[in-house]
Amino acid sequence: MIKATTLALAGAAMLGLSSLVQAAGSGFPLESPNIDVGNERSLQRGARTYVNYCMTCHSLSYMRYARVAQDLGIPPKMVEDSLIFAVDDDGKPHKVTSMMESAMSTEYGKQAFGVAPPDLSLTARSRGEAWLYTYLKSFYLDEGRAGLGSNNAVLKGSAMPNVFWQMQGTQAPVYEEHDDGQGHVSKTLVGFEPVTAGTQSAQEFDKTVTDLVNFLSYAAEPGQERRRSMGMWVLLFMLVFTGLAWVLKKEYWRDVH
Ligand code: HEC
């Protein structure tokens, strides 16, 4: 009994701690996207955005084009024609059986950005979908950052350029000032105001980013749909089996009692 309570308490403490760590990350409120990895069309759109806007710099080293084609219901020929732009070291285009590796080497990435663009295979799981979604939407103009001209609300000082500036449009930060009563004023970033319009409306852009995060969530665990549907059957089986076992137990013990 004591053991169970201690375990429950430890579990609760750990849950509390992990949410604190997340909040402590940047303090900027995270927005949760509507993720549905069962939505094939959304995943297809996300994959297209990914190869067009992210793959020059980031790899998905655990993912093969062929697996994506199969899971997302895209004919392999179409994948070759419309998803594969990357080339290998000899300049040959990637094959459908290749891993979704970026052509940029870690060394080059470091030189160009100061930080090599990380592999994004597991980012949807390690950072969480809400973090990823908010990160991609919260690049803002920052004159102080030479070369980039932008900053990010979730990952302060991110070395990544704002790749969506044309699609989303640009935005300026909005700060809230806090006076602690002793003449000390601190600023907190609370939101954005649009500066230039993008090629997509705000709603369209939200959808583009949702599809992209949906794809990255799928990529982080391609089997999650199967896991969930299998889980239901396993639970159902356990339920039926418990019933059977109970009936059997009653049958066995009838003569003893
Ligand atoms: C021009 C190169 C470039 C492109 C294109 C690019 N990124 Fe990045 N990205 C970077 C660099 C460099 C970093 C490292 C930032 C840092 O740590 O300061 C980064 C960091 C990230 C991170 C943070 C990872 C983490 O856990 O810290 C995410 C998420 C990310 N990129 C997603 C994307 C997505 C999605 C796209 C496509 C829409 C994209 N990036 C396009 C260069 C790029």
XYZ file of C-alpha atoms and ligand atoms in Angstrom:
300
model
C 0.000 0.000 0.000
C 2.751 2.419 1.048
C 4.651 1.428 -2.032
C 1.745 2.284 -4.311
C 1.269 5.704 -2.726
C 4.973 6.488 -2.925
C 5.009 5.469 -6.560
C 1.957 7.603 -7.318
C 3.531 10.579 -5.551
C 6.836 10.146 -7.384
C 4.952 9.887 -10.660
C 2.988 13.048 -9.947
C 6.164 14.886 -8.960
C 7.852 13.831 -12.185
C 4.905 14.948 -14.288
C 4.871 18.285 -12.499
C 8.594 18.652 -12.999
C 8.515 17.925 -16.715
C 5.827 20.541 -17.342
C 7.860 23.044 -15.324
C 10.922 22.337 -17.440
C 8.899 22.958 -20.586
C 7.517 26.213 -19.295
C 10.950 27.316 -18.149
C 12.277 26.816 -21.692
C 11.312 30.264 -22.952
C 8.202 31.373 -21.130
C 6.486 32.081 -24.431
C 3.043 30.426 -24.404
C 2.896 27.359 -26.645
C 0.017 26.767 -29.027
C -1.135 23.202 -29.684
C -1.838 22.222 -33.285
C -4.623 19.859 -34.257
C -2.548 16.785 -35.013
C -4.057 13.805 -36.831
C -1.505 11.334 -38.178
C -4.384 9.315 -39.658
C -5.087 12.150 -42.118
C -3.198 11.034 -45.221
C -3.856 14.218 -47.230
C -2.502 16.375 -44.442
C 0.622 14.184 -44.189
C 1.163 14.423 -47.953
C 0.952 18.214 -47.842
C 3.293 18.250 -44.825
C 5.818 16.050 -46.637
C 5.777 18.383 -49.629
C 6.377 21.446 -47.456
C 9.147 19.564 -45.661
C 11.118 18.648 -48.793
C 10.666 22.126 -50.272
C 11.457 24.231 -47.218
C 13.445 22.178 -44.724
C 15.457 19.476 -46.445
C 18.158 21.741 -47.811
C 19.365 21.987 -44.221
C 17.730 19.257 -42.111
C 17.797 15.469 -42.459
C 15.334 12.817 -41.423
C 18.026 10.162 -41.127
C 15.723 7.397 -39.934
C 13.209 7.779 -42.719
C 13.310 6.320 -46.218
C 11.390 7.924 -49.088
C 9.981 4.480 -49.852
C 8.462 4.152 -46.376
C 6.899 7.605 -46.641
C 5.522 6.696 -50.068
C 3.998 3.505 -48.735
C 2.557 4.966 -45.535
C 1.193 8.083 -47.190
C -0.254 6.294 -50.197
C 1.947 8.070 -52.751
C 3.009 6.008 -55.806
C 6.856 5.562 -55.760
C 7.157 7.115 -59.223
C 5.415 10.255 -57.960
C 7.766 10.374 -54.981
C 10.723 10.281 -57.353
C 9.258 13.057 -59.481
C 7.865 15.390 -56.880
C 9.537 14.705 -53.522
C 13.143 13.864 -54.310
C 15.268 16.931 -54.978
C 18.299 15.987 -52.910
C 21.440 14.595 -54.481
C 24.188 12.446 -52.996
C 27.912 13.227 -52.949
C 28.363 12.285 -56.620
C 25.572 14.593 -57.699
C 23.178 11.714 -58.442
C 19.585 12.230 -57.290
C 18.522 10.194 -54.268
C 16.713 6.948 -54.971
C 13.342 6.098 -53.530
C 15.123 3.663 -51.210
C 17.507 6.342 -49.880
C 17.249 7.851 -46.425
C 15.861 11.394 -46.381
C 19.254 12.948 -45.797
C 19.964 16.591 -46.422
C 22.768 17.319 -48.871
C 24.345 19.708 -46.355
C 27.260 18.305 -44.395
C 27.522 18.946 -40.663
C 30.776 20.782 -41.269
C 29.254 23.112 -43.839
C 26.218 23.679 -41.614
C 28.457 24.690 -38.727
C 30.413 27.075 -40.903
C 27.341 28.671 -42.434
C 25.128 28.995 -39.354
C 27.423 28.560 -36.384
C 25.283 25.571 -35.354
C 24.720 22.604 -37.654
C 21.007 22.205 -38.440
C 19.968 19.243 -36.253
C 18.373 16.054 -37.555
C 14.603 16.402 -37.166
C 13.693 12.689 -36.983
C 12.724 12.789 -33.330
C 12.124 16.482 -32.724
C 8.333 16.119 -32.634
C 8.817 13.765 -29.682
C 11.744 15.393 -27.883
C 10.419 18.960 -28.102
C 6.738 18.146 -28.436
C 4.287 19.091 -31.161
C 3.145 22.324 -29.496
C 6.759 23.510 -29.198
C 7.458 22.675 -32.836
C 4.284 24.367 -34.060
C 4.858 27.529 -32.037
C 8.550 27.608 -32.991
C 7.765 27.545 -36.718
C 5.216 30.339 -36.335
C 7.157 32.648 -34.079
C 10.081 34.019 -36.059
C 10.093 37.803 -35.790
C 12.110 40.736 -37.133
C 15.197 41.550 -35.097
C 17.586 44.123 -36.569
C 20.122 43.283 -33.901
C 20.859 39.917 -35.431
C 23.338 40.541 -38.202
C 22.996 38.286 -41.223
C 19.700 36.786 -40.125
C 17.605 39.820 -39.249
C 15.271 37.554 -37.327
C 14.870 35.934 -33.958
C 12.551 33.327 -32.488
C 10.229 33.588 -29.501
C 10.527 29.948 -28.478
C 14.210 29.327 -29.251
C 15.840 32.635 -28.354
C 18.756 33.439 -30.632
C 17.963 30.578 -33.029
C 20.591 30.299 -35.757
C 17.901 29.222 -38.208
C 16.812 31.772 -40.819
C 13.107 32.537 -41.074
C 12.336 30.254 -44.019
C 8.621 31.134 -44.074
C 8.998 34.907 -44.333
C 7.435 35.044 -47.787
C 4.619 32.648 -47.036
C 3.758 33.957 -43.571
C 4.833 37.568 -44.054
C 7.028 39.259 -41.487
C 6.054 40.212 -37.962
C 7.390 42.498 -35.248
C 7.544 41.554 -31.569
C 5.099 43.028 -29.037
C 6.430 43.387 -25.496
C 4.750 43.867 -22.154
C 6.670 45.883 -19.592
C 6.762 45.013 -15.926
C 7.823 47.509 -13.312
C 8.932 45.810 -10.121
C 8.302 49.018 -8.154
C 12.000 49.707 -7.595
C 12.666 51.344 -10.919
C 13.564 48.110 -12.584
C 11.583 47.488 -15.785
C 11.664 44.124 -17.537
C 10.196 43.252 -20.917
C 8.339 40.068 -21.794
C 7.584 39.049 -25.354
C 3.832 38.455 -25.486
C 2.964 38.341 -29.184
C 3.436 39.805 -32.644
C 2.038 42.374 -35.014
C 2.199 41.898 -38.790
C 4.658 44.050 -40.757
C 4.452 42.749 -44.328
C 1.732 40.469 -45.685
C 2.557 36.925 -46.714
C 1.460 34.937 -49.736
C -0.829 32.931 -47.430
C -3.522 34.231 -45.085
C -3.058 33.623 -41.354
C -5.481 30.676 -41.475
C -3.807 29.151 -44.517
C -0.400 29.486 -42.894
C -1.659 27.866 -39.660
C -2.848 24.954 -41.778
C 0.464 24.707 -43.657
C 2.369 24.554 -40.366
C -0.128 22.106 -38.842
C 0.329 19.773 -41.833
C 4.104 20.077 -41.512
C 4.087 19.300 -37.775
C 1.678 16.454 -38.496
C 4.220 15.029 -40.969
C 7.082 15.445 -38.475
C 4.979 13.769 -35.794
C 4.361 10.845 -38.149
C 8.093 10.746 -39.029
C 9.045 10.628 -35.345
C 6.955 7.479 -34.915
C 5.705 6.074 -38.208
C 3.957 3.174 -36.476
C 1.845 5.254 -34.096
C -1.441 4.735 -35.948
C -0.892 0.975 -35.895
C 0.161 1.070 -32.249
C -3.044 2.857 -31.268
C -5.390 0.626 -33.235
C -3.577 -2.476 -31.960
C -3.791 -1.129 -28.402
C -7.580 -1.071 -28.648
C -7.691 -4.731 -29.652
C -5.269 -5.718 -26.896
C -7.414 -3.967 -24.283
C -10.543 -5.581 -25.693
C -8.874 -8.988 -25.567
C -7.814 -8.428 -21.941
C -11.370 -7.494 -21.027
C -12.887 -10.567 -22.677
C -10.159 -12.801 -21.252
C -10.717 -11.470 -17.712
C -14.402 -12.297 -18.059
C -13.602 -15.811 -19.257
C -11.054 -16.378 -16.501
C -13.546 -15.252 -13.901
C -16.253 -17.596 -15.214
C -13.718 -20.440 -15.278
C -12.619 -19.705 -11.718
C -16.229 -19.826 -10.542
C -16.707 -23.140 -12.340
C -13.576 -24.689 -10.727
C -14.362 -23.566 -7.209
C -18.051 -24.416 -7.249
C -17.583 -27.851 -5.653
C -15.081 -26.649 -3.050
C -17.295 -23.971 -1.495
C 18.917 27.435 -44.224
C 18.981 26.295 -43.365
C 17.706 25.870 -42.642
C 16.462 25.614 -43.189
C 16.037 25.710 -44.641
C 15.624 25.171 -42.094
N 16.326 25.175 -40.914
Fe 15.661 24.568 -39.128
N 17.448 25.019 -38.273
C 18.548 25.502 -38.951
C 19.619 25.737 -38.003
C 20.994 26.282 -38.326
C 19.124 25.364 -36.735
C 19.857 25.414 -35.387
C 19.306 26.550 -34.592
C 19.976 26.738 -33.246
O 20.137 25.760 -32.509
O 20.320 27.894 -32.928
C 17.745 24.925 -36.942
C 16.918 24.493 -35.929
C 15.654 23.957 -36.123
C 14.822 23.423 -35.081
C 15.161 23.367 -33.601
C 15.554 21.992 -33.216
C 15.835 21.880 -31.763
O 15.368 20.900 -31.160
O 16.538 22.758 -31.227
C 13.672 22.974 -35.673
C 12.489 22.317 -35.008
C 13.791 23.260 -37.077
N 14.998 23.853 -37.318
C 12.811 22.960 -38.004
C 12.862 23.343 -39.331
C 11.799 23.109 -40.268
C 10.502 22.366 -39.963
C 12.193 23.641 -41.445
C 11.381 23.722 -42.723
C 10.196 24.511 -42.658
C 13.534 24.192 -41.253
N 13.904 23.987 -39.954
C 14.287 24.789 -42.250
C 18.646 25.732 -40.308
C 17.608 25.590 -41.209
